Short mmCIF file of C-alpha atoms in Angstrom, two decimals:
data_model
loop_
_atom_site.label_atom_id
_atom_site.label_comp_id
_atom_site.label_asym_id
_atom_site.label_seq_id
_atom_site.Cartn_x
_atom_site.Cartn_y
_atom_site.Cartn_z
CA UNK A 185 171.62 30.03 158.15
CA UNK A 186 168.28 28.54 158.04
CA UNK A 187 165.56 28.99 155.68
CA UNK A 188 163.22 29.92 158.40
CA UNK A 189 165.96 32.56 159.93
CA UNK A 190 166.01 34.14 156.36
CA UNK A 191 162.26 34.23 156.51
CA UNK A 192 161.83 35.53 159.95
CA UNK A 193 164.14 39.01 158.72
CA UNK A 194 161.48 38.71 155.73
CA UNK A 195 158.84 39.89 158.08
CA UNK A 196 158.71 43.79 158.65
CA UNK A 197 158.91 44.07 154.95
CA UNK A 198 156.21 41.52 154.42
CA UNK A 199 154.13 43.24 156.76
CA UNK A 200 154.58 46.33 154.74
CA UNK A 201 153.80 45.09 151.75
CA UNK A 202 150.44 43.07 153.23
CA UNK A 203 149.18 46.25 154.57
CA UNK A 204 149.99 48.36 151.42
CA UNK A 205 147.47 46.06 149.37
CA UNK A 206 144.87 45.94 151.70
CA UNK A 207 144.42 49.56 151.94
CA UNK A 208 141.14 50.10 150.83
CA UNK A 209 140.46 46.32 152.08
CA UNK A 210 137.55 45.65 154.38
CA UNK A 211 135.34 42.71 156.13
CA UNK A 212 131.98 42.06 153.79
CA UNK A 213 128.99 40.15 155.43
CA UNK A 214 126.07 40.78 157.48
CA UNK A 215 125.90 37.85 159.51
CA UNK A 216 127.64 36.47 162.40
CA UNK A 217 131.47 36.26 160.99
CA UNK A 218 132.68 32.88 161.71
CA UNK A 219 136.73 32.25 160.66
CA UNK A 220 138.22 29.43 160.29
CA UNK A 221 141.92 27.40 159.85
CA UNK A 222 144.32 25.17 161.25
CA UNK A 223 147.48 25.68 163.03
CA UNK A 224 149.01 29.13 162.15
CA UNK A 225 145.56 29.60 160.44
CA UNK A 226 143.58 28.83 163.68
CA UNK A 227 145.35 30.58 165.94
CA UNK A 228 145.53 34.04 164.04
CA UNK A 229 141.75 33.89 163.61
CA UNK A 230 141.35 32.87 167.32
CA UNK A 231 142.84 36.51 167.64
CA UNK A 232 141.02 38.23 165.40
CA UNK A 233 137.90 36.93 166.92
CA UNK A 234 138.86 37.79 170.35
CA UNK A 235 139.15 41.55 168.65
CA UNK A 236 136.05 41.85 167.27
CA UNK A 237 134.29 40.30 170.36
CA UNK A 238 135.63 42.80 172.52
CA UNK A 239 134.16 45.86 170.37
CA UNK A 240 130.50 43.60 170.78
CA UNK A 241 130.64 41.75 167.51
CA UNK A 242 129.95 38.79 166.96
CA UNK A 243 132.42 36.09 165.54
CA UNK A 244 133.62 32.56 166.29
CA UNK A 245 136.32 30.36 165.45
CA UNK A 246 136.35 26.66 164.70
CA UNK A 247 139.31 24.41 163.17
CA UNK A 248 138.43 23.43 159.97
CA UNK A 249 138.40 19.54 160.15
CA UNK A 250 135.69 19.88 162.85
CA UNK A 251 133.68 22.42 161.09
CA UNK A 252 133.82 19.52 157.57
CA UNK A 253 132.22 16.82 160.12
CA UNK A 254 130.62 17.85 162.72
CA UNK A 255 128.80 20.92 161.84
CA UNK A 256 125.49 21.07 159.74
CA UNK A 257 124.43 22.57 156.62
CA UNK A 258 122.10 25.27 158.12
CA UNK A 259 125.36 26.22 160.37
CA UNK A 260 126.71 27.21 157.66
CA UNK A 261 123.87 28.69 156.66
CA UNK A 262 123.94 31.19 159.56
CA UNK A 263 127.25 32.54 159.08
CA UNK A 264 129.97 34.37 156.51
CA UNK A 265 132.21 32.15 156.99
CA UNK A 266 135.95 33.06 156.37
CA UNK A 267 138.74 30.50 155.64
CA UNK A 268 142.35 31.00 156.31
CA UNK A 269 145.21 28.81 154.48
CA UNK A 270 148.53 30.59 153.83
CA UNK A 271 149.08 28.05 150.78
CA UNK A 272 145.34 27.88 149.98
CA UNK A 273 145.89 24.03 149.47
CA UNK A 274 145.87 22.39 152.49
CA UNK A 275 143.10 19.62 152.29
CA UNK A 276 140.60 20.78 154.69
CA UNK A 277 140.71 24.40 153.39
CA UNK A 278 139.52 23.31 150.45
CA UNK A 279 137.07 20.86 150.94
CA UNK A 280 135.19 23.65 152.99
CA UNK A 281 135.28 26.23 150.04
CA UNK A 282 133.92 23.50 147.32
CA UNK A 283 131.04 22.65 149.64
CA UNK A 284 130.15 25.85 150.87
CA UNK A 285 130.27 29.97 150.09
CA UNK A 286 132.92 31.25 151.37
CA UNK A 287 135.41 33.92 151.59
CA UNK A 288 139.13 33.38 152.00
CA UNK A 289 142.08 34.65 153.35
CA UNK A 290 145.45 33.57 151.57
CA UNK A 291 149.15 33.87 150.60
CA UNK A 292 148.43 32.54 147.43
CA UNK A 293 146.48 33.83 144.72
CA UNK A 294 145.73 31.36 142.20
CA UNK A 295 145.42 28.83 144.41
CA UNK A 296 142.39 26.07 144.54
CA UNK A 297 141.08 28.08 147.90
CA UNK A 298 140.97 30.90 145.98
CA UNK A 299 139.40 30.00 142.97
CA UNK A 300 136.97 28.31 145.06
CA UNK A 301 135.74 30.86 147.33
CA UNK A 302 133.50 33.97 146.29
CA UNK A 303 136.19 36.61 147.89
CA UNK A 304 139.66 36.76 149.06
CA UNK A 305 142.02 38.91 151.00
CA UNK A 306 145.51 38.38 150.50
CA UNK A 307 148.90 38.41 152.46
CA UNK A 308 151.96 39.15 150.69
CA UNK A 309 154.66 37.65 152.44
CA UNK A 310 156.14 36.02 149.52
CA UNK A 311 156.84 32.02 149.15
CA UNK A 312 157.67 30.54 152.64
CA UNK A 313 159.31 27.28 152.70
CA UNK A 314 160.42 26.25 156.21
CA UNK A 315 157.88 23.57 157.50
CA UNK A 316 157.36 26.42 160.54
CA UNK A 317 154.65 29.80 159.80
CA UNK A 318 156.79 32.67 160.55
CA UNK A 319 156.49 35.62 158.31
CA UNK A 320 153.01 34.05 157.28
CA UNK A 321 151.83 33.91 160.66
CA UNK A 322 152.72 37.29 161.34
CA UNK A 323 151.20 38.94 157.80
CA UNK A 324 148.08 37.27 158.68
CA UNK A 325 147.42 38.72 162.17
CA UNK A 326 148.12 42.06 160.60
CA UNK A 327 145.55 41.21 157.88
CA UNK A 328 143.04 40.71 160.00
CA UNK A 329 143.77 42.76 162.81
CA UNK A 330 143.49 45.29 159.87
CA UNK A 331 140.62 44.26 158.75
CA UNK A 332 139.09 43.82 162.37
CA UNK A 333 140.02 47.08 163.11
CA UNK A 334 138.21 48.88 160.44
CA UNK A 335 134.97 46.54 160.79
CA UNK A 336 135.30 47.66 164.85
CA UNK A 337 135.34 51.57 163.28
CA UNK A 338 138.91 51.68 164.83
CA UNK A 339 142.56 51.78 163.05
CA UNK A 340 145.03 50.04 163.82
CA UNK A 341 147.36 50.70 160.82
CA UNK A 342 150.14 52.85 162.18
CA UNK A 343 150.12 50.43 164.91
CA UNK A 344 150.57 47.39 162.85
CA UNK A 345 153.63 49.82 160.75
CA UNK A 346 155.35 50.27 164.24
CA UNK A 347 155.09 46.53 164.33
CA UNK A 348 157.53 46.00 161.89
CA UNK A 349 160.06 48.91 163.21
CA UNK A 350 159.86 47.14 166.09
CA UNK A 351 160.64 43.54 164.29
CA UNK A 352 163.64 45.62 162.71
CA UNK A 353 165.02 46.96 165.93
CA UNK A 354 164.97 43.45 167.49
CA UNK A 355 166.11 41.32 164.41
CA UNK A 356 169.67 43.77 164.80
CA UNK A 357 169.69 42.00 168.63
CA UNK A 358 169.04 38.30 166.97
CA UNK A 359 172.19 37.24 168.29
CA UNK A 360 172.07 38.01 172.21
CA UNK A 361 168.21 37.23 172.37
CA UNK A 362 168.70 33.76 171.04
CA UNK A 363 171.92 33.38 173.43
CA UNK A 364 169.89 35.10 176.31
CA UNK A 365 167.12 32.26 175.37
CA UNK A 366 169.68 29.15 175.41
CA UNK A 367 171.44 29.76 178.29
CA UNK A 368 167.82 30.11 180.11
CA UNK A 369 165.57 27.39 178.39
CA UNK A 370 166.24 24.07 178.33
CA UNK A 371 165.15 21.97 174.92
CA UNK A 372 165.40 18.75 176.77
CA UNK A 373 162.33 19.74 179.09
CA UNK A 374 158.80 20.36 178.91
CA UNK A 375 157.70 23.96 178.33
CA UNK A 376 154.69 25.74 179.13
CA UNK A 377 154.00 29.16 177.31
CA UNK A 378 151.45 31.19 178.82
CA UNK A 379 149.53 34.89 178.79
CA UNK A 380 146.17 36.41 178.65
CA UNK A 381 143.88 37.85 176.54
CA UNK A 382 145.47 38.51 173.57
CA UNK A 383 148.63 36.65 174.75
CA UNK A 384 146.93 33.33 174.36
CA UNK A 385 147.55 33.23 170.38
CA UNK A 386 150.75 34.36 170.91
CA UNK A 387 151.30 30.82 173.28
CA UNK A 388 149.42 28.63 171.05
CA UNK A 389 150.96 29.68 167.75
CA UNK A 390 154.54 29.68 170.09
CA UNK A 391 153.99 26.18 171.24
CA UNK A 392 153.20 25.06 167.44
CA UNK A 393 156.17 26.55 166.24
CA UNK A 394 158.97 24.91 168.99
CA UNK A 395 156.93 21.29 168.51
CA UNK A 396 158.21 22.18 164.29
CA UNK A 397 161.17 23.20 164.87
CA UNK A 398 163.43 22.07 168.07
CA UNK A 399 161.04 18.81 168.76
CA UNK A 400 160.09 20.44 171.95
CA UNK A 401 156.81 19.56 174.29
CA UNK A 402 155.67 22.81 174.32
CA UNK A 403 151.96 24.05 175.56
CA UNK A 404 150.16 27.37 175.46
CA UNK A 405 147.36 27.71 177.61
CA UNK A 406 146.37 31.39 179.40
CA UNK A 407 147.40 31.87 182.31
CA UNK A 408 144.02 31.41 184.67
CA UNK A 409 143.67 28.33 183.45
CA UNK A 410 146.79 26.63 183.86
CA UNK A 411 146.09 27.65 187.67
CA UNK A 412 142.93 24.86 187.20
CA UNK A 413 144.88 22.20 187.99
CA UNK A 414 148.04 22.11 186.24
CA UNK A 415 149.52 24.86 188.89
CA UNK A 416 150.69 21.02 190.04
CA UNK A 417 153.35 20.85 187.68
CA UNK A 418 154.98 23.55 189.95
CA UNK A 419 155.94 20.82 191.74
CA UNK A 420 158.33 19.87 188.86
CA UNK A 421 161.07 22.37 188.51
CA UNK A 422 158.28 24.44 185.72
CA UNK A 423 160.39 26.22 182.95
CA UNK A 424 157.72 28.44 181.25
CA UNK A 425 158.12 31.69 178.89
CA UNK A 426 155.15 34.52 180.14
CA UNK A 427 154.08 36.81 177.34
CA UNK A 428 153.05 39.89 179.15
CA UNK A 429 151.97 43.12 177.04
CA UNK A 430 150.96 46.13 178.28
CA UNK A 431 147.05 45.72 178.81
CA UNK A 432 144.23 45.15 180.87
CA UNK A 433 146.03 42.48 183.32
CA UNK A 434 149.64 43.81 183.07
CA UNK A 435 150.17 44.80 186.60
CA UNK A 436 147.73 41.38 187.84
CA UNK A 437 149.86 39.18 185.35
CA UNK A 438 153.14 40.24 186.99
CA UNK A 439 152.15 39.19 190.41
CA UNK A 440 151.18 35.73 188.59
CA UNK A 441 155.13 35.76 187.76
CA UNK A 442 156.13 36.43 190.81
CA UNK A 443 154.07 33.16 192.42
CA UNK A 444 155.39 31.57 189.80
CA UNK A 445 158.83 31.59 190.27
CA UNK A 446 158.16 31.80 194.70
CA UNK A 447 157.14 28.36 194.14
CA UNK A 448 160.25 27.47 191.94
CA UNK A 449 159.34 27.88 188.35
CA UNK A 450 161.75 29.52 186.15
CA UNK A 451 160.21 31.90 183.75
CA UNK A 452 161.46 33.96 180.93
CA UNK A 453 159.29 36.79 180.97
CA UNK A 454 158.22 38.78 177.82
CA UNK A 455 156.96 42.38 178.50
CA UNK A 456 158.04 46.08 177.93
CA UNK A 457 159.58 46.50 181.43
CA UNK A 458 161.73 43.17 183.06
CA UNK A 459 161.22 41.84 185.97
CA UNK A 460 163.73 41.31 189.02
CA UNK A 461 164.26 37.99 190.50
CA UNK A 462 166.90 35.06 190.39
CA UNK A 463 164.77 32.51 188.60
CA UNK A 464 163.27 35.47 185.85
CA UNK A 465 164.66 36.25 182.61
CA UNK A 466 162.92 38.74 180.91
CA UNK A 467 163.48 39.81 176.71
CA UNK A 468 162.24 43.63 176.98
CA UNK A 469 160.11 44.52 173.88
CA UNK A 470 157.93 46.87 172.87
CA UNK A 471 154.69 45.39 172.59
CA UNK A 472 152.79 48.66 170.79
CA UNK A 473 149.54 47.39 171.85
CA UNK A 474 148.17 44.23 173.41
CA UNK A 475 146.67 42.96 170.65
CA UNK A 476 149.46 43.68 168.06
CA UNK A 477 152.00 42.44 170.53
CA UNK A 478 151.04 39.06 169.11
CA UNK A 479 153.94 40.43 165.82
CA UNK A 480 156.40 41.43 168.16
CA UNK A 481 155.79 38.85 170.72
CA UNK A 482 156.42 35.64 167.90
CA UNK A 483 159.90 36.76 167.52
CA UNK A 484 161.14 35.62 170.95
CA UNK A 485 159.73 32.26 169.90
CA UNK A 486 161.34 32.49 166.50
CA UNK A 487 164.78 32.84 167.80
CA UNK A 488 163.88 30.41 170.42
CA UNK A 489 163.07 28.04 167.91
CA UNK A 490 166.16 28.65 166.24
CA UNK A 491 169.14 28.71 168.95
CA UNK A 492 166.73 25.62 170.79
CA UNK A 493 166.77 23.37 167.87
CA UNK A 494 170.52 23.98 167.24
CA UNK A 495 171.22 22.84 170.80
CA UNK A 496 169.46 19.71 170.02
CA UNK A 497 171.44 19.47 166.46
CA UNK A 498 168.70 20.39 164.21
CA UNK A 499 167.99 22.92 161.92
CA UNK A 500 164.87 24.91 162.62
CA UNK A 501 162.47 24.78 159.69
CA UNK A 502 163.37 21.47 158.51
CA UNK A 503 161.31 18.38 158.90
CA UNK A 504 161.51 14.87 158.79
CA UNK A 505 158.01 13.65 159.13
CA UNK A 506 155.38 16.52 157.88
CA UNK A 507 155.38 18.70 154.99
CA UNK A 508 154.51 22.50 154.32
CA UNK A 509 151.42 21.46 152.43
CA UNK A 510 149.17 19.10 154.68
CA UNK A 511 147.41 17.54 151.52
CA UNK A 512 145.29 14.55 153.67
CA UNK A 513 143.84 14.56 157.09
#
């Protein structure tokens, strides 16, 4: 069993636990909210921002690397600024929090992010070693999506607890969803992950995680956009995985499948109804709601990421070139 396996069945507790501290937890700052991260980081405040713009307020997010160099003073300036960093030591994290004030958002108290910036929120997944974000991903959408939520004047808390039922209910079908996954996807080929809305974190941080792990070339992109020119690759025998959640372009999204696979692509489909056709495979899961079906979602990838890199005689969560901690840019 691999480390990241072991941390992936972590999850539903860790989300427990993550929302059980932040309770009484919410977003300070009267000024445009702009988050930022990389990798797992990124693409969990990319989500959160895509929350809080559709309730009308205002919030951007920017990698961190481009924010240290290309971005001025009196940008900063303009904003409350919010950095992500699950260990709170990664290099550009910190850099950003001894230059400027900042609040954070971490796994780690104690860390150098944290005793650098004027506030924190914290995760509590526990220590995660495998080079891939699982259950840190995951406790950091729910952070924010609870903390998004209550900035909104919403509540998403019992939605976020179903979350991890839901994680529990699926972790007991590991087994035939990672064999479903391997006899469908092939980790020799290209793979293109795509969705909308909400769905578009759930590609990105899906495409991060199988380049980790099984060494695949894997891309997230939504799902209008890969129409802008590289609908071509249909042309190429496409193998793509389409996150689908009930939303506001469920039924629109399914007739993108269908086109999809008319013109050849094979697709394993992620939604909470399947989808009939010979070159569709669909993993049924509840997705609670569309923006929480980012928790749910990251599990098909998970156990992608684990029965793909075993076909290709790896171990998922262990690296050869990169570390946990990027410590240089």
């Amino acid at each position: 069993m691999s480390k990241f396996f072991d941390e992936v069945k972590q999850q539903p507790e860790a989300i427990r636990k993550t929302i059980a501290l932040n309770k009484e937890s919410t977003l300070k700052g009267e000024k445009p909210l702009l988050f930022t991260g990389m990798g797992s980081s990124l693409a969990a405040s990319e989500l959160l921002v895509s929350y809080l713009g559709s309730h009308g307020i205002r919030a951007s997010a920017i990698d961190n690397s481009e924010l240290l160099y290309y971005y001025p003073d009196t940008f900063f300036q303009k904003h409350d600024v919010v950095v992500t960093s699950q260990s709170g030591e990664s290099y550009e994290a910190k850099e950003l929090a001894k230059r400027y004030s900042v609040s954070a958002i971490t796994n780690t108290p104690g860390s150098s992010l944290d005793k650098e910036s004027v506030h924190a929120y914290y995760t509590d997944a526990g220590k995660e070693e495998a080079i891939a974000s699982s259950k840190s991903f995951t406790t950091t959408v729910t952070l924010m999506l609870l903390l998004g939520s209550k900035l909104a004047g919403k509540d998403l808390t019992s939605d976020l607890v179903k979350t991890a039922e839901v994680l529990e209910e699926n972790l007991a079908k590991a087994d035939d969803i990672q064999q479903l996954i391997g006899s469908f996807i092939d980790p020799t080929r290209p793979l293109m992950l795509l969705g909308r809305g909400p769905s578009v974190t759930t590609t990105r941080q899906g495409s991060l995680t199988l380049k980790e792990t099984a060494r695949i070339y894997a891309e997230g992109m939504s799902a209008p956009l890969f129409r802008h020119g590289p609908f071509e690759l249909l042309e190429e025998n496409l193998q793509a995985i389409f996150f689908n959640p009930k939303g506001v372009t469920y039924e629109r999204n399914k007739d993108y499948v269908f086109e999809l696979v008319q013109r050849g692509a094979k697709v394993l489909y992620v939604a909470d109804e399947p989808l009939e056709h010979e070159n569709i495979q669909s993993v049924v899961m509840d997705s609670v709601n569309e923006y929480c079906s980012v928790i749910p979602y990251s599990f098909v990838i998970q156990m992608a990421a684990v029965i793909l890199s075993e076909q290709r005689g790896l171990t998922a969560g262990e690296a050869k070139v990169i570390t946990k901690i990027t410590g240089k840019e």
